[in-house]
mmCIF file of C-alpha atoms and ligand atoms in Angstrom:
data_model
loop_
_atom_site.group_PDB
_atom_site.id
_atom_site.type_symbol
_atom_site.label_atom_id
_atom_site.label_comp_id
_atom_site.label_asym_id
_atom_site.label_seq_id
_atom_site.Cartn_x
_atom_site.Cartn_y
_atom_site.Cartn_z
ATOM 1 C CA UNK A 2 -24.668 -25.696 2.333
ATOM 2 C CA UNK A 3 -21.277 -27.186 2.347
ATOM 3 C CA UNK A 4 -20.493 -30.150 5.177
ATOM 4 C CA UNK A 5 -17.527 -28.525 6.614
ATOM 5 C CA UNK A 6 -16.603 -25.328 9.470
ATOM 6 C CA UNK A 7 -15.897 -22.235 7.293
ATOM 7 C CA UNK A 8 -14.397 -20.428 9.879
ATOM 8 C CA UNK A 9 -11.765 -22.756 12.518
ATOM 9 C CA UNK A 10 -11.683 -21.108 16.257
ATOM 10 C CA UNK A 11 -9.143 -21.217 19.301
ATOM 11 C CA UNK A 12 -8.658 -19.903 22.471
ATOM 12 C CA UNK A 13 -4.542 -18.562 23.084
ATOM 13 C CA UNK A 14 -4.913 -17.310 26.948
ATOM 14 C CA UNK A 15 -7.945 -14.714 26.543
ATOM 15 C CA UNK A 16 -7.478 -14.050 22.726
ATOM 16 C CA UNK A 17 -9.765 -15.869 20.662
ATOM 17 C CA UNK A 18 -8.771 -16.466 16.955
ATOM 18 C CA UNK A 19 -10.914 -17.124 14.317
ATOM 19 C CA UNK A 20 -9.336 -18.503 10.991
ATOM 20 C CA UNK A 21 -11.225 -18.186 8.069
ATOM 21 C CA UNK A 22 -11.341 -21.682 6.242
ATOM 22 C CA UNK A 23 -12.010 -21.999 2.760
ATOM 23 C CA UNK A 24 -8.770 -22.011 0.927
ATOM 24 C CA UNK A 25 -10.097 -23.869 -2.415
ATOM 25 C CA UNK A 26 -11.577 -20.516 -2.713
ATOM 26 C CA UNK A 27 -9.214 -18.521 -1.524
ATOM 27 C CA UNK A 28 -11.926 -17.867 1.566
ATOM 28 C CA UNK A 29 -14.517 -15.966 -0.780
ATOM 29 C CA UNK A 30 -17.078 -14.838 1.886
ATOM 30 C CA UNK A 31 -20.449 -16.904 1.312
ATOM 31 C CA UNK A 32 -23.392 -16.814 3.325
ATOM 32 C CA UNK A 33 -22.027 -20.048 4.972
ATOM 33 C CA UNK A 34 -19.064 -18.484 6.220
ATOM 34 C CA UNK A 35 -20.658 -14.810 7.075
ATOM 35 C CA UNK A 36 -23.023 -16.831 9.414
ATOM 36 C CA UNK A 37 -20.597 -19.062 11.113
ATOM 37 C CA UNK A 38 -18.515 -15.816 11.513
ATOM 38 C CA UNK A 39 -21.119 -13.700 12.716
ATOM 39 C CA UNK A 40 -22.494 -16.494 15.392
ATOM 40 C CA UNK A 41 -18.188 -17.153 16.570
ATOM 41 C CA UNK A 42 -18.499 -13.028 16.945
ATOM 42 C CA UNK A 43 -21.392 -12.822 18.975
ATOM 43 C CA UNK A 44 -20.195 -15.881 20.914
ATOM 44 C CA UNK A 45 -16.622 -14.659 21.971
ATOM 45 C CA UNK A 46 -18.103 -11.057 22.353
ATOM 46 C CA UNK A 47 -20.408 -12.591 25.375
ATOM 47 C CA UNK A 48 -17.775 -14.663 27.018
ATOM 48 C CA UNK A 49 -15.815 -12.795 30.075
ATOM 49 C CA UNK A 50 -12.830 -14.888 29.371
ATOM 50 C CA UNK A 51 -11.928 -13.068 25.835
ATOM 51 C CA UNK A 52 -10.412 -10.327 25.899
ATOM 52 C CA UNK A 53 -9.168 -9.250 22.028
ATOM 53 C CA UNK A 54 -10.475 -11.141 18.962
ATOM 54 C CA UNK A 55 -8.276 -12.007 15.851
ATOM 55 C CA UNK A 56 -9.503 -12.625 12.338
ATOM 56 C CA UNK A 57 -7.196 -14.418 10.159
ATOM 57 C CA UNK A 58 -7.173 -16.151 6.365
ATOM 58 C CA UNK A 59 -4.432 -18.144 4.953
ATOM 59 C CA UNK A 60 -1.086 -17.433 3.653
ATOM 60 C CA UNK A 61 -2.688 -16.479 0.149
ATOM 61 C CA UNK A 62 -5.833 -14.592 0.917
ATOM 62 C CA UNK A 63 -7.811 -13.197 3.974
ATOM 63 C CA UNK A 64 -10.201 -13.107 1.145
ATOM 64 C CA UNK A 65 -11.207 -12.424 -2.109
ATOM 65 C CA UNK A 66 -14.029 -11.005 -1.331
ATOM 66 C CA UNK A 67 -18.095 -11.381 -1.277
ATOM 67 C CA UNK A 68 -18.393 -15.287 -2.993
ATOM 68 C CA UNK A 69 -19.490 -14.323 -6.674
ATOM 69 C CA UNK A 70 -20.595 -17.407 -7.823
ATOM 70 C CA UNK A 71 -22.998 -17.627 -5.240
ATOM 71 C CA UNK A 72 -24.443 -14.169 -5.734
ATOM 72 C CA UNK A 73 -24.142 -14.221 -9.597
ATOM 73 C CA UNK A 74 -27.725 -14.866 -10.538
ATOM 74 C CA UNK A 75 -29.523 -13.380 -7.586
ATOM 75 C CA UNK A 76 -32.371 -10.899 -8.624
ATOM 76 C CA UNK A 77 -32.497 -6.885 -7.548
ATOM 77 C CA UNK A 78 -35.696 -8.061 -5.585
ATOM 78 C CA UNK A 79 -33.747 -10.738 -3.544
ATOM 79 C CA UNK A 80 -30.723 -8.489 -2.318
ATOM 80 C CA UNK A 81 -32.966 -5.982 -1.511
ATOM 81 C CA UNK A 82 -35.577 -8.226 0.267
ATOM 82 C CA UNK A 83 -32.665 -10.192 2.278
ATOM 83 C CA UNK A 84 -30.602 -6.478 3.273
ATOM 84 C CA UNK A 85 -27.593 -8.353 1.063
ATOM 85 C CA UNK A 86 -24.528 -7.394 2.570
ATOM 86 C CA UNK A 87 -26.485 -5.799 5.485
ATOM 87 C CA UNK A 88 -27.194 -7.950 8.371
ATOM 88 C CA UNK A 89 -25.348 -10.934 7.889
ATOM 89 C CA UNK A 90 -21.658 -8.893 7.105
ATOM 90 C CA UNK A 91 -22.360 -6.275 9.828
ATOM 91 C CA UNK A 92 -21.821 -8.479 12.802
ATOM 92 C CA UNK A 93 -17.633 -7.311 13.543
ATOM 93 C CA UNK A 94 -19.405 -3.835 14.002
ATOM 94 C CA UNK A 95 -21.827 -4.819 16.822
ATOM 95 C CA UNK A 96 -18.694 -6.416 19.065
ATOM 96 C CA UNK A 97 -17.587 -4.361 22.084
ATOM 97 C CA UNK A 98 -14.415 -5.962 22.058
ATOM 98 C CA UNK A 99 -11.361 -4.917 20.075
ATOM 99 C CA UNK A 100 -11.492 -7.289 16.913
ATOM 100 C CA UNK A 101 -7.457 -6.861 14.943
ATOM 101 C CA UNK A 102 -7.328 -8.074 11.252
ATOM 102 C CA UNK A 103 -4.428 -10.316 10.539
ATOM 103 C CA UNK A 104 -4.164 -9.809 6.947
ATOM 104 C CA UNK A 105 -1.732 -12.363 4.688
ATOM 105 C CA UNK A 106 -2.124 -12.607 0.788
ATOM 106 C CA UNK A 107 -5.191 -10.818 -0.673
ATOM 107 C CA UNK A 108 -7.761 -9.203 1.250
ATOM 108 C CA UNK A 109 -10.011 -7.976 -2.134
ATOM 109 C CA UNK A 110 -13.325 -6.581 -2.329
ATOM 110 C CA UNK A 111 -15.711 -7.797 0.590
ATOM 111 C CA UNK A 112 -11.914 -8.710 2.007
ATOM 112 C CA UNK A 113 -10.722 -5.157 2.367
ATOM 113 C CA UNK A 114 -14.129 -4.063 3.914
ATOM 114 C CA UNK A 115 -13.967 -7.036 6.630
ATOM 115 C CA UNK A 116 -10.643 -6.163 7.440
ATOM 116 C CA UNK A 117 -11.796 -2.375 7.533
ATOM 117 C CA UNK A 118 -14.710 -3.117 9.967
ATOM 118 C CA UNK A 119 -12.093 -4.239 12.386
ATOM 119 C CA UNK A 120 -10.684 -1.957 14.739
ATOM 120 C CA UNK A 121 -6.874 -2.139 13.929
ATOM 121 C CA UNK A 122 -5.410 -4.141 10.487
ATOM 122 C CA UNK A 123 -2.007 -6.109 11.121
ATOM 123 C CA UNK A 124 -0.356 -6.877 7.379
ATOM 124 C CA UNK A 125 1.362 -9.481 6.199
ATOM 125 C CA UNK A 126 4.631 -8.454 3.644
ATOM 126 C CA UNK A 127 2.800 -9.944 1.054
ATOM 127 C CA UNK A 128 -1.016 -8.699 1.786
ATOM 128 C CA UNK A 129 -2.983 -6.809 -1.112
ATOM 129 C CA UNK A 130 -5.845 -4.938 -0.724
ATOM 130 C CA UNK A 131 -8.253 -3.489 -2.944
ATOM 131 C CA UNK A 132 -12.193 -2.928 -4.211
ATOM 132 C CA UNK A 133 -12.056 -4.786 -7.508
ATOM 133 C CA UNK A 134 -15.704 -4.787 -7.456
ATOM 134 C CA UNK A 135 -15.494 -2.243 -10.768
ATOM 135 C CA UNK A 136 -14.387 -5.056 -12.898
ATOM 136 C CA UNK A 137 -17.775 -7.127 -11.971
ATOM 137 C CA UNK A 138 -20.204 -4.197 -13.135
ATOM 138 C CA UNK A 139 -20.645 -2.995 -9.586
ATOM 139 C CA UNK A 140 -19.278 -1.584 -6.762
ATOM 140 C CA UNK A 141 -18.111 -2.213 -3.160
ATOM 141 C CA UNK A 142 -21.245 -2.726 -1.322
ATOM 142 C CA UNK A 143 -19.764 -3.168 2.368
ATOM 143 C CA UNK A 144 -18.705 -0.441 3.410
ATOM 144 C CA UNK A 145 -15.822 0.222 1.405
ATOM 145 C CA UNK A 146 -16.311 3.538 -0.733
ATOM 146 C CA UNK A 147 -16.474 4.793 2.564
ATOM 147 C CA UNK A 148 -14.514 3.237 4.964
ATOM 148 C CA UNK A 149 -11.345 3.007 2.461
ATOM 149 C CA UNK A 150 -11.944 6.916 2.100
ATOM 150 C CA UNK A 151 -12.144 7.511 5.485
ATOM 151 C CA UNK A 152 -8.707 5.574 6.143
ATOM 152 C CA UNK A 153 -6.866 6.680 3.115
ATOM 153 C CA UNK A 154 -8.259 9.654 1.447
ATOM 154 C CA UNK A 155 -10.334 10.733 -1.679
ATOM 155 C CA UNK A 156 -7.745 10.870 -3.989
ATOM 156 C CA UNK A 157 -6.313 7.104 -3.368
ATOM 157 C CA UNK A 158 -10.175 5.721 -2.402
ATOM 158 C CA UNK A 159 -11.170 6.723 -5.919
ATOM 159 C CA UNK A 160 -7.605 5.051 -7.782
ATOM 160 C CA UNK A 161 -8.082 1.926 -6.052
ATOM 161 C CA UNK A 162 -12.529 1.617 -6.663
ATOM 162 C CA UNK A 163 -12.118 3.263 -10.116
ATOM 163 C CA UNK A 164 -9.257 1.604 -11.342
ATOM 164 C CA UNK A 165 -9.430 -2.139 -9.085
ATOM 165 C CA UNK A 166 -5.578 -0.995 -9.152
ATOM 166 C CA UNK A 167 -4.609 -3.749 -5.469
ATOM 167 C CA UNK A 168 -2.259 -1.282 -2.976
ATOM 168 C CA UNK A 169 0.613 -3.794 -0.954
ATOM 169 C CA UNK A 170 1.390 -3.422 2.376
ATOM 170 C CA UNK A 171 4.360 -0.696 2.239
ATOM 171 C CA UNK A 172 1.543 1.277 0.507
ATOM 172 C CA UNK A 173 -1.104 0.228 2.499
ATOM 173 C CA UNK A 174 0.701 1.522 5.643
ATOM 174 C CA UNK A 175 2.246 4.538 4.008
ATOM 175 C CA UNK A 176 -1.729 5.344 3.724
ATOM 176 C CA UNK A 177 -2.919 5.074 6.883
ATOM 177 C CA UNK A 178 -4.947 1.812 6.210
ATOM 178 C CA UNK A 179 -2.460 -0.745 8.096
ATOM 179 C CA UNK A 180 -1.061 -0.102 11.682
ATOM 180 C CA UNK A 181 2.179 -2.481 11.319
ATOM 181 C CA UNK A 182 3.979 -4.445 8.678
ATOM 182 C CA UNK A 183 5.834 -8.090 9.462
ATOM 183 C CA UNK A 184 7.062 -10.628 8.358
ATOM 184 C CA UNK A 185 3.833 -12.967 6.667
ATOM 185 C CA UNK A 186 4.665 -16.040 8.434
ATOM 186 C CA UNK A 187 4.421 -13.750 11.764
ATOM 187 C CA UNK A 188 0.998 -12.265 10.872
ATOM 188 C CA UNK A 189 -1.193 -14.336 13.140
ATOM 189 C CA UNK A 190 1.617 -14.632 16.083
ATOM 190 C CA UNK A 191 2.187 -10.508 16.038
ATOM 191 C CA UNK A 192 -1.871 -9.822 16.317
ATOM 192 C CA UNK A 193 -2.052 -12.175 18.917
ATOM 193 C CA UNK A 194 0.483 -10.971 21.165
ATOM 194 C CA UNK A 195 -1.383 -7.027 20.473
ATOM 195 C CA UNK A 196 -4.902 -9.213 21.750
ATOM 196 C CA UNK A 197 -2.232 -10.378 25.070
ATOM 197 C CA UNK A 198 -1.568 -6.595 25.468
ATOM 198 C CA UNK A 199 -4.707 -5.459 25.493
ATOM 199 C CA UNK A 200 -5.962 -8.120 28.065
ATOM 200 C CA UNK A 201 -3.673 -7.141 30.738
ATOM 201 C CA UNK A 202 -5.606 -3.674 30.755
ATOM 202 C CA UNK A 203 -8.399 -2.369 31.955
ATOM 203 C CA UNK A 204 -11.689 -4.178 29.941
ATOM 204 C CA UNK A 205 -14.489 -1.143 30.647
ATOM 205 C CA UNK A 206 -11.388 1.201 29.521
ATOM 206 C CA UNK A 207 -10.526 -0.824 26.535
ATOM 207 C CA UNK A 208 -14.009 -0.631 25.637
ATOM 208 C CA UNK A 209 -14.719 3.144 26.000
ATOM 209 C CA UNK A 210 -11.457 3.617 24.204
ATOM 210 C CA UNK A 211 -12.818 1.302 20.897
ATOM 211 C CA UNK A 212 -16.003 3.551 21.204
ATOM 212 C CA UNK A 213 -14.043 6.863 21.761
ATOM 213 C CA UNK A 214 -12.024 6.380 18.457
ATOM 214 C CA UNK A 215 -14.879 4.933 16.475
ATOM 215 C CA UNK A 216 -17.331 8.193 17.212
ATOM 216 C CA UNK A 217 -14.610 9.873 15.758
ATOM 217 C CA UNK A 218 -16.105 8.264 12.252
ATOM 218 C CA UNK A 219 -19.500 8.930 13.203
ATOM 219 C CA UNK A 220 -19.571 12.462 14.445
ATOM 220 C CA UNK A 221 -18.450 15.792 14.362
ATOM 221 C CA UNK A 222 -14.851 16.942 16.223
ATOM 222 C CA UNK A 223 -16.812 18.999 18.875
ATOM 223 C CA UNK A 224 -18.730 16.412 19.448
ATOM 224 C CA UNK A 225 -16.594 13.775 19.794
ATOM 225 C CA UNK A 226 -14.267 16.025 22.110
ATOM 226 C CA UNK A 227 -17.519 16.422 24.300
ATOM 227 C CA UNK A 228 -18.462 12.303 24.404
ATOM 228 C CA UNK A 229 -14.268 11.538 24.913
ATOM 229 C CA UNK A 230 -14.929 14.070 27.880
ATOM 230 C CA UNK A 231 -18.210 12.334 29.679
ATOM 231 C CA UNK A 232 -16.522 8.564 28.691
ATOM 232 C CA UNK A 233 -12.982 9.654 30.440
ATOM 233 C CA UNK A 234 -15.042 11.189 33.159
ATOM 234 C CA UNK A 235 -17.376 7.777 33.418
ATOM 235 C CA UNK A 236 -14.111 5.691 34.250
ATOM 236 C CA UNK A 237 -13.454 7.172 37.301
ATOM 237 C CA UNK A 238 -16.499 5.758 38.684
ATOM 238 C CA UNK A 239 -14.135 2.129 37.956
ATOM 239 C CA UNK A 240 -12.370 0.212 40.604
ATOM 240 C CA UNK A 241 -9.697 -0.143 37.680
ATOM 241 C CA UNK A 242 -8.926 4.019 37.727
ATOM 242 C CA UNK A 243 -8.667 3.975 41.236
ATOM 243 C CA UNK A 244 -5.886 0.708 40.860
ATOM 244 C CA UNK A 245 -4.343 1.901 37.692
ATOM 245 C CA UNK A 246 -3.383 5.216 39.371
ATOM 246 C CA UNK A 247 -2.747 3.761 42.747
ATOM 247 C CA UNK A 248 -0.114 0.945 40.929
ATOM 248 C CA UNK A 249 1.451 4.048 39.306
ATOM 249 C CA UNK A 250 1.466 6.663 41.862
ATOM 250 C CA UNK A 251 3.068 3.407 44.202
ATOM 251 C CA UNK A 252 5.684 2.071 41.587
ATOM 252 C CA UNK A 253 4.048 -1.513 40.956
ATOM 253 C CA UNK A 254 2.122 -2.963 37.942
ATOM 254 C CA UNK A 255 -1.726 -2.660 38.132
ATOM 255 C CA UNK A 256 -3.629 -5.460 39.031
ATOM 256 C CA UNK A 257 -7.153 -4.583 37.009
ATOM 257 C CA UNK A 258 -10.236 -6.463 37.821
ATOM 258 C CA UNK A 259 -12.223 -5.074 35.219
ATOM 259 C CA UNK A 260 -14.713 -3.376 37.286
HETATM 260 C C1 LIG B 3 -18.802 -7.489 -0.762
HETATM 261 C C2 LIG B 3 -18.977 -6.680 -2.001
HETATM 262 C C3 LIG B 3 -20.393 -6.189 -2.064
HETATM 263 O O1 LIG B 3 -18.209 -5.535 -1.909
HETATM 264 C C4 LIG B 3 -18.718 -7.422 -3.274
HETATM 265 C C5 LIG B 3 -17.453 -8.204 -3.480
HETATM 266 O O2 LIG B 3 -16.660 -8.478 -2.635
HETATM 267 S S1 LIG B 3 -17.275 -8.746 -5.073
HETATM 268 C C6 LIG B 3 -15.775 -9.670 -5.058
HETATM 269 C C7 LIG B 3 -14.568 -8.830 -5.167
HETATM 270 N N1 LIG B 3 -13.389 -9.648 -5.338
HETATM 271 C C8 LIG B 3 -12.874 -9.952 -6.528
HETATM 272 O O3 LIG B 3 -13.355 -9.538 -7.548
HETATM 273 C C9 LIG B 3 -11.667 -10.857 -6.529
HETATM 274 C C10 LIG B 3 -11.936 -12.125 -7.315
HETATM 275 N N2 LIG B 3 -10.780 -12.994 -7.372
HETATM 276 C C11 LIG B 3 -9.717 -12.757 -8.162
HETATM 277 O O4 LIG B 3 -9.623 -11.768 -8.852
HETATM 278 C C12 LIG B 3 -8.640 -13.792 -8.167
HETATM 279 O O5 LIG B 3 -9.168 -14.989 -7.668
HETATM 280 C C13 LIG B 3 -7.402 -13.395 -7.336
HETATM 281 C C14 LIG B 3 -6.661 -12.234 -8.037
HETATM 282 C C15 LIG B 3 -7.767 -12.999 -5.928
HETATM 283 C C16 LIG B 3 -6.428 -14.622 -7.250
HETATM 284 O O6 LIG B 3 -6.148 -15.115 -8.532
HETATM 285 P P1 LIG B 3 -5.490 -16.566 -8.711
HETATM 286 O O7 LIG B 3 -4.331 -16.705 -7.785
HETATM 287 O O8 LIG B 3 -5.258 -16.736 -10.161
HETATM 288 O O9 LIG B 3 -6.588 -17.593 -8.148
HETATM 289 P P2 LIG B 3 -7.938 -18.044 -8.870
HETATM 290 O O10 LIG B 3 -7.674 -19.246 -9.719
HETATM 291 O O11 LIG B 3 -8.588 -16.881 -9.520
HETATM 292 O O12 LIG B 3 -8.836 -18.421 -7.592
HETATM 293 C C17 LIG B 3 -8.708 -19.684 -6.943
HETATM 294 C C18 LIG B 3 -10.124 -20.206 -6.694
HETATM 295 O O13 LIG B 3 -10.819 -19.283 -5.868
HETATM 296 C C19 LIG B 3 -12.019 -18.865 -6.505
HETATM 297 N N3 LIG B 3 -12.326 -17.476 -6.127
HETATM 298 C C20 LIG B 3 -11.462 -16.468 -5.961
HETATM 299 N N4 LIG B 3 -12.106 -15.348 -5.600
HETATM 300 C C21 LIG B 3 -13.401 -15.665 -5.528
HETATM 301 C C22 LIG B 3 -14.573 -14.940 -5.206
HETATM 302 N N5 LIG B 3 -14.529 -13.627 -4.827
HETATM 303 N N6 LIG B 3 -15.751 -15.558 -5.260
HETATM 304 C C23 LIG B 3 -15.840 -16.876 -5.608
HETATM 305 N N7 LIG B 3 -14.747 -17.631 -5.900
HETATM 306 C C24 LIG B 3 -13.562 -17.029 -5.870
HETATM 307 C C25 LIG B 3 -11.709 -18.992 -7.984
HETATM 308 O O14 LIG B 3 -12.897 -19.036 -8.735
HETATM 309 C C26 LIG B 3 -10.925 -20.294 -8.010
HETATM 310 O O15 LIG B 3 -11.798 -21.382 -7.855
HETATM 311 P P3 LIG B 3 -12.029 -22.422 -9.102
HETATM 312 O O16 LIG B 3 -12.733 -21.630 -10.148
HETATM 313 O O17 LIG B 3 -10.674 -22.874 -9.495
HETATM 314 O O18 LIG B 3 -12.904 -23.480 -8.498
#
């Protein structure tokens, strides 16, 4: 276990960022740093102050994916025994909150699929992605035949995990796998101010909304029309419908309390 924080954290107002920190290797996602990730995630998720969360790399790589040095030698018995991948990489899909990738440099393999669990994927000019995995003599193993599919389509799912061709960001967007494009020294600032926006709103709405468009992975359309129905319904039992249509309805800016 190495001696030093894999992932840095800091408060900006109610957005909490979490940098990943391991630049030697250009933040290759070890057990170390899945843990420290996964605890900062559950921690932030449970505080009332935060809002948004924002996961960020460096300049060079959100990250290159699942550490294969470490899991080079490990045995078919061991992965399956220990869920590998599973437990410890699933934590960004347990938080309630909305989590935004900031993505700079390459975000490969396990990279991609991180930034995919996320709920919304900022790019950097210079950001990569991809599912190189093909070139090791496997293949994605979280999440990413699927997610990537989901977000981009069969036909450019299968190029980039058949191929380990990487896709930039004007591509990237083009395909429906990045919501904006700026400038890469901008990445982290641009995220945050989307985690400022979302804390002036409504927190129980922000919420259902996250869940809303996430069941639309999970489910069929009819019934994801019916759940949208009975969670729009549920918020007018909120103090913050009954002040969000009042501020409108009287000209002034809502004042939610996030009840
Ligand atoms: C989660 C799963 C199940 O889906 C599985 C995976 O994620 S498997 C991993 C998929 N990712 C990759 O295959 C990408 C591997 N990395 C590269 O191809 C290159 O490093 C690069 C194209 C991203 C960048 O190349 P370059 O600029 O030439 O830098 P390097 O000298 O290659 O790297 C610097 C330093 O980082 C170490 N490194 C990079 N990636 C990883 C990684 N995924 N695991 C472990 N270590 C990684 C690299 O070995 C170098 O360290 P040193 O050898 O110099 O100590």
């Amino acid at each position: 276990m190495a001696d030093y924080q894999m992932i840095l954290t800091e408060m900006q107002g109610r957005v909490a960022l979490i940098r990943l920190n391991r630049p030697q290797a250009l933040n290759a996602l070890c057990d170390q740093l899945m843990d420290e990730l996964g605890q900062a995630l559950r921690g932030f998720d449970a505080d009332p102050e935060v809002a948004a969360i924002v996961i960020t790399g460096s300049e060079k790589a959100f990250a290159a994916g699942a550490d294969i040095k470490e899991m080079q030698s490990r045995t078919y018995p061991a992965v399956y025994l220990d869920d590998f991948i599973g437990k410890r990489w699933e934590a960004v899909t347990y938080v309630q909150k909305p989590v935004i990738a900031a993505v700079a440099g390459y975000a490969l393999g396990g990279g991609c699929e991180l930034a995919m669990m996320c709920d919304m994927i900022i790019a950097a000019e210079n950001a990569k992605f991809g599912q190189p995995e093909i070139n090791l003599g496997v293949i994605p193993g979280a999440g990413g035949t699927q997610r990537l599919t989901r977000a981009i389509g069969k036909a450019k799912a299968m190029d980039l995990v058949l191929t380990a061709r990487m896709m930039d960001a004007a591509e990237a967007e083009r395909s429906g796998l990045v919501a904006r494009i700026v400038p890469t020294a901008e990445v982290v600032a641009e995220a945050m101010k989307v985690g400022e926006k979302i804390a002036t709103l409504s927190a129980p709405a922000v919420a259902v909304a996250k869940e809303a468009v996430n069941r639309a992975f999970e489910t069929t359309l009819a019934e994801g029309v019916k759940f949208e129905r009975r969670a729009f319904q549920a918020l007018f039992a909120t103090e913050d419908q009954k002040e969000g249509m009042a501020a409108f309805a009287e000209k002034r800016k809502p004042a939610f309390s996030n009840r």
